[in-house]
PDB file of C-alpha atoms and ligand atoms in Angstrom:
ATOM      1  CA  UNK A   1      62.427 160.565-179.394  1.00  0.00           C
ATOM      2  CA  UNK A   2      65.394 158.921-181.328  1.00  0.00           C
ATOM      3  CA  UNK A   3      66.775 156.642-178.654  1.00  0.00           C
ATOM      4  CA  UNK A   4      70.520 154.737-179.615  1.00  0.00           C
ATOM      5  CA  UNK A   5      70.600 152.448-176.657  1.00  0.00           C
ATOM      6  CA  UNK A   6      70.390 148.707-177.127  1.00  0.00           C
ATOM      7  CA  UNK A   7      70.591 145.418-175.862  1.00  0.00           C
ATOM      8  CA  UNK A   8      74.097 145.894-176.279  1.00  0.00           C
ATOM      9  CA  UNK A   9      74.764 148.518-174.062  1.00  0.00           C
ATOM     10  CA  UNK A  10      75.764 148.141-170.954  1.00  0.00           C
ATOM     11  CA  UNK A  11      76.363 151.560-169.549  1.00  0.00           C
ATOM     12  CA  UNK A  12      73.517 154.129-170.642  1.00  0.00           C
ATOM     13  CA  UNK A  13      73.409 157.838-169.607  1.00  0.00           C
ATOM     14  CA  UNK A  14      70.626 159.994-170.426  1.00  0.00           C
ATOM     15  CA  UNK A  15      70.757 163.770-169.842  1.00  0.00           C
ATOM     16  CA  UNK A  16      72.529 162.719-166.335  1.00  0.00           C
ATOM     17  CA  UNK A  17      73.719 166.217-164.484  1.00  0.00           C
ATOM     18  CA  UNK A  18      75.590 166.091-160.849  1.00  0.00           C
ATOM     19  CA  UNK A  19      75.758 169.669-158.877  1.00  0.00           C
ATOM     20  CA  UNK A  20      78.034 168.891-155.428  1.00  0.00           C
ATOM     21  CA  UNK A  21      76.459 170.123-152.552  1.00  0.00           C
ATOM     22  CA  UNK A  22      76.628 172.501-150.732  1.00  0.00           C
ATOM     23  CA  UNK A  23      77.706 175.147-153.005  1.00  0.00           C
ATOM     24  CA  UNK A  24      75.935 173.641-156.320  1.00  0.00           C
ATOM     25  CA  UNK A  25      79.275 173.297-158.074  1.00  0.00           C
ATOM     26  CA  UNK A  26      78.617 171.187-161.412  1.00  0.00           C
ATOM     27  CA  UNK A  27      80.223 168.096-161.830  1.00  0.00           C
ATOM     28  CA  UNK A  28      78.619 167.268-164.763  1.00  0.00           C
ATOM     29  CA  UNK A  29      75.473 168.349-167.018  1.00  0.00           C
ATOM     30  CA  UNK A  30      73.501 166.773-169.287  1.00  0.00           C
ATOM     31  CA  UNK A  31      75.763 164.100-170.321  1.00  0.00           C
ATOM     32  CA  UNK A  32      74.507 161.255-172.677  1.00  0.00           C
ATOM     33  CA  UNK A  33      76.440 158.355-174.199  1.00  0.00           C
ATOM     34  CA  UNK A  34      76.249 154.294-174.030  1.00  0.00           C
ATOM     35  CA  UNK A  35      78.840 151.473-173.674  1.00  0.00           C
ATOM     36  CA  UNK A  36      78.456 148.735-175.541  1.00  0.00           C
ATOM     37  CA  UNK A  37      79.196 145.534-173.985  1.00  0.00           C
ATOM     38  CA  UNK A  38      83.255 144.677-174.388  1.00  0.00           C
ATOM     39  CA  UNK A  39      84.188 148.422-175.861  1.00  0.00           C
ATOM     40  CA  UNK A  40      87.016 149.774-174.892  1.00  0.00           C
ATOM     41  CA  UNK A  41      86.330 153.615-174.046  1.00  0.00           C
ATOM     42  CA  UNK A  42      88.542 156.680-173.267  1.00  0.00           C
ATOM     43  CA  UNK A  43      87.062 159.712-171.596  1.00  0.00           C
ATOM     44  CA  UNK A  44      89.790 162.602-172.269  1.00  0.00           C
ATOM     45  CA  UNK A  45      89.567 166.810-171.733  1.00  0.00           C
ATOM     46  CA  UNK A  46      91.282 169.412-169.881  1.00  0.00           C
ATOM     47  CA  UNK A  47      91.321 168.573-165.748  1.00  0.00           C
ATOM     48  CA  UNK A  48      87.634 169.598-163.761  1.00  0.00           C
ATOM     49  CA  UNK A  49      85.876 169.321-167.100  1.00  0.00           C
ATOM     50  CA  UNK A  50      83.845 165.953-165.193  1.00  0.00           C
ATOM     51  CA  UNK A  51      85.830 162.863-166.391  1.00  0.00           C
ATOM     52  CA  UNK A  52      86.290 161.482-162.523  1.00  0.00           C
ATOM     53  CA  UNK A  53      82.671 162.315-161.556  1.00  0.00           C
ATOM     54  CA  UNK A  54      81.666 160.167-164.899  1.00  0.00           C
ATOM     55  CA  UNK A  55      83.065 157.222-163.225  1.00  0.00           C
ATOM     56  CA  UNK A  56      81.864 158.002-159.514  1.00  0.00           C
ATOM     57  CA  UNK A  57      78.297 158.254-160.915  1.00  0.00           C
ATOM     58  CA  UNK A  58      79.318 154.436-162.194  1.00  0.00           C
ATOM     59  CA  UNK A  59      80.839 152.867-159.426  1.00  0.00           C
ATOM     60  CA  UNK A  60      78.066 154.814-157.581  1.00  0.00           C
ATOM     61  CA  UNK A  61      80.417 156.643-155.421  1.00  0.00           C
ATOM     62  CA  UNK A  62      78.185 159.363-156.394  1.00  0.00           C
ATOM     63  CA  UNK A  63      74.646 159.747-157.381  1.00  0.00           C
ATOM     64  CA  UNK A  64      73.647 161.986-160.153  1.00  0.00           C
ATOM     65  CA  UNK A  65      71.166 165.188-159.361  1.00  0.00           C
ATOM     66  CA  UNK A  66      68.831 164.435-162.583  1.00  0.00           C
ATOM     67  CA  UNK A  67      68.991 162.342-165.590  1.00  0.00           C
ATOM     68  CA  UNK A  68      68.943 158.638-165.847  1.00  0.00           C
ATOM     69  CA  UNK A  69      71.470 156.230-165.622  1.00  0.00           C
ATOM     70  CA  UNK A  70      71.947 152.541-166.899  1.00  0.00           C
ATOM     71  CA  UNK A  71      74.573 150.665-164.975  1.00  0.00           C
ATOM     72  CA  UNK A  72      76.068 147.484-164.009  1.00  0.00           C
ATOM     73  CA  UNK A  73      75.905 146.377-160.011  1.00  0.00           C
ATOM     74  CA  UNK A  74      79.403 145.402-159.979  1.00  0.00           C
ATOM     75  CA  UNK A  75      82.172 147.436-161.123  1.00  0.00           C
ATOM     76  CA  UNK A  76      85.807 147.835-160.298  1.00  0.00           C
ATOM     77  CA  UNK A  77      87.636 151.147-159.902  1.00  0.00           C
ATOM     78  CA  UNK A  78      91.740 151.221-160.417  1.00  0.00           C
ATOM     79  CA  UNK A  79      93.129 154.267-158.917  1.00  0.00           C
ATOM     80  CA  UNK A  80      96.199 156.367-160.027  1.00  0.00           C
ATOM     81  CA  UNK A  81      98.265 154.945-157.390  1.00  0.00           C
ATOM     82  CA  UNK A  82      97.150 151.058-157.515  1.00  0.00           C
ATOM     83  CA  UNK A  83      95.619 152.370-153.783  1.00  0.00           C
ATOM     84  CA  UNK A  84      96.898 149.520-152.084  1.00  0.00           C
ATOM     85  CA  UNK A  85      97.043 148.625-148.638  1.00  0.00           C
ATOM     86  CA  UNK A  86     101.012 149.435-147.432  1.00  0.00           C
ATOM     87  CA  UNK A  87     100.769 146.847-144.647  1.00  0.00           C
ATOM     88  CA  UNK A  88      99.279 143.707-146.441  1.00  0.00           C
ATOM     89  CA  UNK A  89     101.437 141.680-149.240  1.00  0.00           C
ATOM     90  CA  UNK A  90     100.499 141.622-153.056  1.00  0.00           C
ATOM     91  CA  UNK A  91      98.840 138.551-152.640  1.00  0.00           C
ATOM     92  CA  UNK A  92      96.879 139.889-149.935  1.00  0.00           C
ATOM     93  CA  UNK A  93      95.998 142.940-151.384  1.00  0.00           C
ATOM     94  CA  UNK A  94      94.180 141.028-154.389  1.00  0.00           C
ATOM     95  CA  UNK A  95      92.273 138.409-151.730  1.00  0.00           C
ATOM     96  CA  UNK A  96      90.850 141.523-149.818  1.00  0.00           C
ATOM     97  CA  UNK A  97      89.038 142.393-152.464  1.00  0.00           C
ATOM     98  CA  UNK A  98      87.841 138.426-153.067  1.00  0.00           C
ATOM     99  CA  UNK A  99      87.066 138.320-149.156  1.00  0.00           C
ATOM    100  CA  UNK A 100      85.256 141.432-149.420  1.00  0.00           C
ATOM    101  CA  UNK A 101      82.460 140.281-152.096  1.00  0.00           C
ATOM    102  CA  UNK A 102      82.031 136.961-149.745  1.00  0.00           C
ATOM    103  CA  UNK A 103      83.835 134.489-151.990  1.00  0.00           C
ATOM    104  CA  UNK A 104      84.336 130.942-150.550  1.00  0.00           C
ATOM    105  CA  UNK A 105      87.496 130.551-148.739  1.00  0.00           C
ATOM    106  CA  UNK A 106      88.354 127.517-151.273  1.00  0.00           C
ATOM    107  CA  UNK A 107      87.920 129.642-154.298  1.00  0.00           C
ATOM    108  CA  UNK A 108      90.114 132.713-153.016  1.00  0.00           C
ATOM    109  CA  UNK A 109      93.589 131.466-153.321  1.00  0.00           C
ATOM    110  CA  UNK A 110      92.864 130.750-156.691  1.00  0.00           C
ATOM    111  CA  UNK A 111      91.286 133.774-157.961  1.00  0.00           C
ATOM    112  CA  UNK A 112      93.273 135.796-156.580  1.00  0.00           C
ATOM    113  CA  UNK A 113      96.532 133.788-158.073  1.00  0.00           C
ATOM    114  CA  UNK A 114      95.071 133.643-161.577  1.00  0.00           C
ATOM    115  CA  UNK A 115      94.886 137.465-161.775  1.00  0.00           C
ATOM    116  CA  UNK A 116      98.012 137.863-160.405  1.00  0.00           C
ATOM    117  CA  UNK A 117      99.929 135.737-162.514  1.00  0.00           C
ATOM    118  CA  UNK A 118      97.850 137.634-165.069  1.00  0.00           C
ATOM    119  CA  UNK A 119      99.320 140.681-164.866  1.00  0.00           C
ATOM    120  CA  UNK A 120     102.903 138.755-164.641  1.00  0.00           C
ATOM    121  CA  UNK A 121     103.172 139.221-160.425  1.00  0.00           C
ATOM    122  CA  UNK A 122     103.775 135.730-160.171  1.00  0.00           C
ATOM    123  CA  UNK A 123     107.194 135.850-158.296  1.00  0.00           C
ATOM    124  CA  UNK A 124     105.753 138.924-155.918  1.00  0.00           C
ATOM    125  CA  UNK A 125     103.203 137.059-154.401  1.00  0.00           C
ATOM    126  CA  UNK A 126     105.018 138.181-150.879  1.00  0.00           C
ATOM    127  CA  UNK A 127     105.730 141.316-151.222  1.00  0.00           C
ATOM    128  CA  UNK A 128     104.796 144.563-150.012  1.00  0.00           C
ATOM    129  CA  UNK A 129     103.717 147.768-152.091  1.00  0.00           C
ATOM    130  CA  UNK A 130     106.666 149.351-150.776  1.00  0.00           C
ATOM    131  CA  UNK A 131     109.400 146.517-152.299  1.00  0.00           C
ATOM    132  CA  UNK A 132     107.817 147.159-156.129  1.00  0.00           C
ATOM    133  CA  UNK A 133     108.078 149.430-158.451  1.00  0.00           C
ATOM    134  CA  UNK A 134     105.097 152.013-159.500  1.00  0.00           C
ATOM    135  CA  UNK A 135     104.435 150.187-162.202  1.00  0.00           C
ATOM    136  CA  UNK A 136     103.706 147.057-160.032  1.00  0.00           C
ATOM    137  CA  UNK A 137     101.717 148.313-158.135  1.00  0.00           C
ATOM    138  CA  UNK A 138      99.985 149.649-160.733  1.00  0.00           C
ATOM    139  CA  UNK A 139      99.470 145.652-161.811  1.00  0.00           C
ATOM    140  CA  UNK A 140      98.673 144.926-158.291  1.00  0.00           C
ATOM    141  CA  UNK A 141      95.817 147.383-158.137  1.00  0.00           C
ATOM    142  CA  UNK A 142      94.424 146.023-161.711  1.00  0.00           C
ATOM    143  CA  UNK A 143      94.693 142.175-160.327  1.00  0.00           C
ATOM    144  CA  UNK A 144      92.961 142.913-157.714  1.00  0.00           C
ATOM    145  CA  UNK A 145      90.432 144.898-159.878  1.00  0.00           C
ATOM    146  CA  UNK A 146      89.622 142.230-161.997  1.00  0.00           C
ATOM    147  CA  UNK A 147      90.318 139.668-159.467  1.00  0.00           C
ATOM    148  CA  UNK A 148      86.036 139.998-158.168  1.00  0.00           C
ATOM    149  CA  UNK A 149      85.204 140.088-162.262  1.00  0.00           C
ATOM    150  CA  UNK A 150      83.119 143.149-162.474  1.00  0.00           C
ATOM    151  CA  UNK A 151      80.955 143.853-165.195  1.00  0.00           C
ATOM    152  CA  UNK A 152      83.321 146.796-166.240  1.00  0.00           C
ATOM    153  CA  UNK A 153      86.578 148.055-165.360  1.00  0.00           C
ATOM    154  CA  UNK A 154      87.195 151.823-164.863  1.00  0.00           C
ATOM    155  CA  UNK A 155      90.133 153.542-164.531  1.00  0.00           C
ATOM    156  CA  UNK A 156      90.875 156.527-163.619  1.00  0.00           C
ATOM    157  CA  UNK A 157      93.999 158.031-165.515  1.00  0.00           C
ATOM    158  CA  UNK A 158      95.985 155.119-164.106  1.00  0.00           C
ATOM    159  CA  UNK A 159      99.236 155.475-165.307  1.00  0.00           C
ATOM    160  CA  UNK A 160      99.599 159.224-164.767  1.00  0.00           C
ATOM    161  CA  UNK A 161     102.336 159.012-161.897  1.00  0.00           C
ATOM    162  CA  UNK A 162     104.531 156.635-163.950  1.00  0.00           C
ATOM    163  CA  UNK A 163     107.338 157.276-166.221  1.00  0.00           C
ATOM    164  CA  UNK A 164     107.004 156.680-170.442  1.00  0.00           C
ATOM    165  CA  UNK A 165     108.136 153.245-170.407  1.00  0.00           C
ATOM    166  CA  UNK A 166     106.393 151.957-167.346  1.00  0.00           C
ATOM    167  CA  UNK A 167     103.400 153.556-169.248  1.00  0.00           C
ATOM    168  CA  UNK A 168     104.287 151.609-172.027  1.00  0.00           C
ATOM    169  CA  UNK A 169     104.459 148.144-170.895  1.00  0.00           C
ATOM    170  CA  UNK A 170     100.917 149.012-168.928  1.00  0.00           C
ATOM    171  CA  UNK A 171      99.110 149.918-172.175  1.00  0.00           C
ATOM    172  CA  UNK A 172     100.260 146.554-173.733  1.00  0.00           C
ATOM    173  CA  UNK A 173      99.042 144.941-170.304  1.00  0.00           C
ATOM    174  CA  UNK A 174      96.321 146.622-170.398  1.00  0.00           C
ATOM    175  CA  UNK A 175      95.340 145.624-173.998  1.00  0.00           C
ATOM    176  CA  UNK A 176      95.920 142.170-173.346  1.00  0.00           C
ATOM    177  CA  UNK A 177      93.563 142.070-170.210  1.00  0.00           C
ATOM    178  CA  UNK A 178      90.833 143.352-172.702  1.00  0.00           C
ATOM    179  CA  UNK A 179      91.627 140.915-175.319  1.00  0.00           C
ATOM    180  CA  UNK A 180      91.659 137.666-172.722  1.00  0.00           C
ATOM    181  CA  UNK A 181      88.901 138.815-170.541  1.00  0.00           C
ATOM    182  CA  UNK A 182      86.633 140.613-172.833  1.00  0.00           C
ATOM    183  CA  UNK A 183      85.967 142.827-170.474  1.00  0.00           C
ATOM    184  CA  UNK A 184      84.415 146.020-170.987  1.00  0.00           C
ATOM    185  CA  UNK A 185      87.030 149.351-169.903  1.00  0.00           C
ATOM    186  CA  UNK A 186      86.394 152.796-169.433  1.00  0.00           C
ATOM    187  CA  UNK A 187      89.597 154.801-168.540  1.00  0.00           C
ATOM    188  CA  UNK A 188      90.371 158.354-167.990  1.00  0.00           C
ATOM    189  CA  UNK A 189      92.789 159.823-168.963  1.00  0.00           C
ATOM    190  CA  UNK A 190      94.326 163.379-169.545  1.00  0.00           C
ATOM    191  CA  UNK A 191      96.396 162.253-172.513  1.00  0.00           C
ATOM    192  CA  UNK A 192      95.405 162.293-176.331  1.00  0.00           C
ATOM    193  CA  UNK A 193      97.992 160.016-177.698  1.00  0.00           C
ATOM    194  CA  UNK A 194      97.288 157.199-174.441  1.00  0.00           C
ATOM    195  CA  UNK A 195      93.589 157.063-175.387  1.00  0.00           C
ATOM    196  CA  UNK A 196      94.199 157.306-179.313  1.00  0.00           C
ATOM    197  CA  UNK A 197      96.537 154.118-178.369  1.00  0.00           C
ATOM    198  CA  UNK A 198      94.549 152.032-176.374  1.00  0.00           C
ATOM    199  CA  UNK A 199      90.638 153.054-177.007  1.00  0.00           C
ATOM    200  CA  UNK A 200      87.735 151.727-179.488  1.00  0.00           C
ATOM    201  CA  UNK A 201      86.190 155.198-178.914  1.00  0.00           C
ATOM    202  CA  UNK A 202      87.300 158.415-177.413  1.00  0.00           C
ATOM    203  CA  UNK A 203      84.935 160.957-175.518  1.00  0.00           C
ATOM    204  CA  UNK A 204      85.941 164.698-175.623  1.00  0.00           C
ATOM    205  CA  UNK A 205      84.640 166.395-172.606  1.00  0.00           C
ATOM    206  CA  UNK A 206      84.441 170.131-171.915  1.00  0.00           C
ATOM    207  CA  UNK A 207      83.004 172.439-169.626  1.00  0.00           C
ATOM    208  CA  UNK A 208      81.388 169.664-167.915  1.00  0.00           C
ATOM    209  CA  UNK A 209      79.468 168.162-171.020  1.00  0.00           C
ATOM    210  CA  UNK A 210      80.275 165.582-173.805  1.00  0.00           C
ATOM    211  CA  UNK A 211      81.901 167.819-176.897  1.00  0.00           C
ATOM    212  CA  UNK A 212      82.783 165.226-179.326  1.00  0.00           C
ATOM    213  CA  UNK A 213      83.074 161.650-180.068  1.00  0.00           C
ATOM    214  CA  UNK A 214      85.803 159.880-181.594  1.00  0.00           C
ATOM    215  CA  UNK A 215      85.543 156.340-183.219  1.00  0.00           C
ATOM    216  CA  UNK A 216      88.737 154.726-183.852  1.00  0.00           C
ATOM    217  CA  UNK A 217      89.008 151.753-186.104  1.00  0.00           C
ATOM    218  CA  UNK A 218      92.704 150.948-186.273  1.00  0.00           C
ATOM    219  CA  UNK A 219      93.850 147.765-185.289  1.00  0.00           C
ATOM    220  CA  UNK A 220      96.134 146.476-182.584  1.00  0.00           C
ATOM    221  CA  UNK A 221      99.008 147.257-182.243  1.00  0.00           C
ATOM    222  CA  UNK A 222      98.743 150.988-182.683  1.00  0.00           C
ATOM    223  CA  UNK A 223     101.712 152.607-183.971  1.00  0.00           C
ATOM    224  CA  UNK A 224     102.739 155.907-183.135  1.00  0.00           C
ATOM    225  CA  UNK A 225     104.650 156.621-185.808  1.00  0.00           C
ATOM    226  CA  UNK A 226     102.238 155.602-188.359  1.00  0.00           C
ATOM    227  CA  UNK A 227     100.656 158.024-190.466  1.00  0.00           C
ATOM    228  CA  UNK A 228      97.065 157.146-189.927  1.00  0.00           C
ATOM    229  CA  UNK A 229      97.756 157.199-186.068  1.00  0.00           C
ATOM    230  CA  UNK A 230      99.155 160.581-186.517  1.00  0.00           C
ATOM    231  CA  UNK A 231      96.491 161.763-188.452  1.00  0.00           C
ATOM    232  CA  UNK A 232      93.935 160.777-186.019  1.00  0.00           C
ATOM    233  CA  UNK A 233      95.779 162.514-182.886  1.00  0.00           C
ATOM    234  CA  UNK A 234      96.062 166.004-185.396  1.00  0.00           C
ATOM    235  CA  UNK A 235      92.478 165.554-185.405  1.00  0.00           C
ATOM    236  CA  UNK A 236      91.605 165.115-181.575  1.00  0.00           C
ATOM    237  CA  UNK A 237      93.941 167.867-180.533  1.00  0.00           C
ATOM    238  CA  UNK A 238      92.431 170.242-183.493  1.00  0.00           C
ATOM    239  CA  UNK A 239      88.861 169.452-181.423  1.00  0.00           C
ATOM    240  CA  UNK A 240      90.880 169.513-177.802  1.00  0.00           C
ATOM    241  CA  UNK A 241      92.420 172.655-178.002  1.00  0.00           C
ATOM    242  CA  UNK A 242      89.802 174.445-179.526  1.00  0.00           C
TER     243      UNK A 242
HETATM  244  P1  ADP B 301      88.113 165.802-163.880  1.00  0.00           P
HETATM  245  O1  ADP B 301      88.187 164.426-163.359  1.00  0.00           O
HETATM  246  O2  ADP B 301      87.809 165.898-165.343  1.00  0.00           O
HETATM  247  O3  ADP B 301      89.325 166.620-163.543  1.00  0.00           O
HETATM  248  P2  ADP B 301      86.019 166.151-161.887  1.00  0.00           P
HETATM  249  O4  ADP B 301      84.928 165.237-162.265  1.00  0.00           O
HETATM  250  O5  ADP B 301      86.904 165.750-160.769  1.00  0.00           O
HETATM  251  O6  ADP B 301      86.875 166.550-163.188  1.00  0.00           O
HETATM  252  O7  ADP B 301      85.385 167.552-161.505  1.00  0.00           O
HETATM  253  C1  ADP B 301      84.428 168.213-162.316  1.00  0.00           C
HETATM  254  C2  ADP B 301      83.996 169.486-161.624  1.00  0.00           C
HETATM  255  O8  ADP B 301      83.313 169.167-160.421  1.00  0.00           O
HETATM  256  C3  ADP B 301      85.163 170.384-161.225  1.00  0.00           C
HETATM  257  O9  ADP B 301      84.798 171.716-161.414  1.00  0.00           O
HETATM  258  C4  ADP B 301      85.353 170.078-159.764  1.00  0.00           C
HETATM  259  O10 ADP B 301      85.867 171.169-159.073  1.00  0.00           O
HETATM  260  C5  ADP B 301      83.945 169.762-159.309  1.00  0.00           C
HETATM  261  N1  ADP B 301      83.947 168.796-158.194  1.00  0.00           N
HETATM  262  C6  ADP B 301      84.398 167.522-158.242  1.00  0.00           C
HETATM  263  N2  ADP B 301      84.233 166.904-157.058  1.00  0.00           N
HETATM  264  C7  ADP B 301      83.658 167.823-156.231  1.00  0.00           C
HETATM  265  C8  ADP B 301      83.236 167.800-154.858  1.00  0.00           C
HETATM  266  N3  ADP B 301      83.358 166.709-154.108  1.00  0.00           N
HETATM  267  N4  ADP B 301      82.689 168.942-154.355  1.00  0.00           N
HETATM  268  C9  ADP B 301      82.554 170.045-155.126  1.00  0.00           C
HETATM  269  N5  ADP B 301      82.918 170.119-156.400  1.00  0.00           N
HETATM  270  C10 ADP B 301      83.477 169.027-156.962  1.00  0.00           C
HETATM  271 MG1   MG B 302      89.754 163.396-162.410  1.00  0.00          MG
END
């Protein structure tokens, strides 16, 4: 059998399918793709079509019913909402995560500061969730993310609850957090011009199964004005909507 995955790859899924118990409702079914190592990849398609339980079969949230899957041990999940703690400060919000994977006390503060100051939260060290904006705590939630360095970063249609330019200044963050870390990101998302924006490749899904892949070649910055950018979203929403 003609088999794609390589050295390379550093998320493989083979014919995986997921049924939730106890009513056998399908998550997912046979689903097949690879991530190669440092991609940047967008899974996109109409809501319950199986994007979240992608990522819960990664982080291993979930387990899948049949099929095989290739996966890192550590990967970090950023939530719509940052999912922060309300009663702990920014800072402490990113060390929980370091003082959760057993990290030497000496090595927190600094960890956890360097991916702070990262996502430009340098000045809110103190603060709580509720005394920033969503967008910050959207940062918070990727510092501490990144803070444990996971093999991958997923996201799961993280900027959904913010407004366009919040959304905005998070895609450029975003892209420069893949271009300094190298770090490879799956993200979710709902939107065809956010993916088109941000991603190396784009997975369609549909009734629960891969429908189409997308490879996108244009360089950084995207812009969405240009005509080869708008070509390319004309062609995802022909395949989207169809
Ligand atoms: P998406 O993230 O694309 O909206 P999901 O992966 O959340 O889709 O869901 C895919 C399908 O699996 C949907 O039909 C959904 O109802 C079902 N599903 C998801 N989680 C559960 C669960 N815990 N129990 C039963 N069905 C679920
Ligand atoms: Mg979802």
């Amino acid at each position: 059998m003609q088999n794609d995955s390589n050295l390379n790859d550093i998320i493989v899924f083979e014919n995986v399918s997921k049924t939730y118990q106890p009513q056998n409702d399908v998550g997912i079914k046979n689903v097949s793709f690879s991530v190669h190592k440092g991609e940047f990849l967008c899974l996109i398609g109409p809501s319950g079509c199986g994007k979240s339980t992608v990522l819960k079969i990664i982080t291993g949230l979930e387990k899948e019913t049949s099929g095989k899957v290739i996966k890192p041990e550590k990967v970090s999940m950023v939530f719509q909402n940052g999912a922060l703690f309300p009663w702990l400060t920014v800072y402490e919000n990113v060390a929980i995560a370091l003082q959760s994977e057993n990290v030497p006390k000496e090595n927190i503060q600094k960890m956890a500061m360097k991916h702070i100051e990262m996502m430009g939260l340098g000045e809110f060290t103190n603060k709580y969730p509720r005394e920033l904006s969503g967008g910050q705590r959207q940062r918070v939630g990727i510092a501490r993310a990144l803070a444990v360095d996971p093999a991958v970063l997923l996201l799961d249609e993280p900027f959904s609850a913010l407004d366009a330019k919040t959304t905005d200044e998070l895609h450029r963050d975003i892209l420069k957090v893949w271009a300094e870390t190298k770090k490879t990101i799956i993200m979710v998302s709902h939107l065809i011009e956010e993916s088109a924006a941000l991603a190396d490749r784009v997975l369609l899904m549909k009734d629960q199964t891969i429908d189409y892949e997308f490879k996108i070649t244009l360089p950084h910055p995207r812009h969405e004005q240009a005509a080869d950018f708008l070509k390319l979203i004309n062609e995802i929403r022909r395949r989207f909507f169809r």
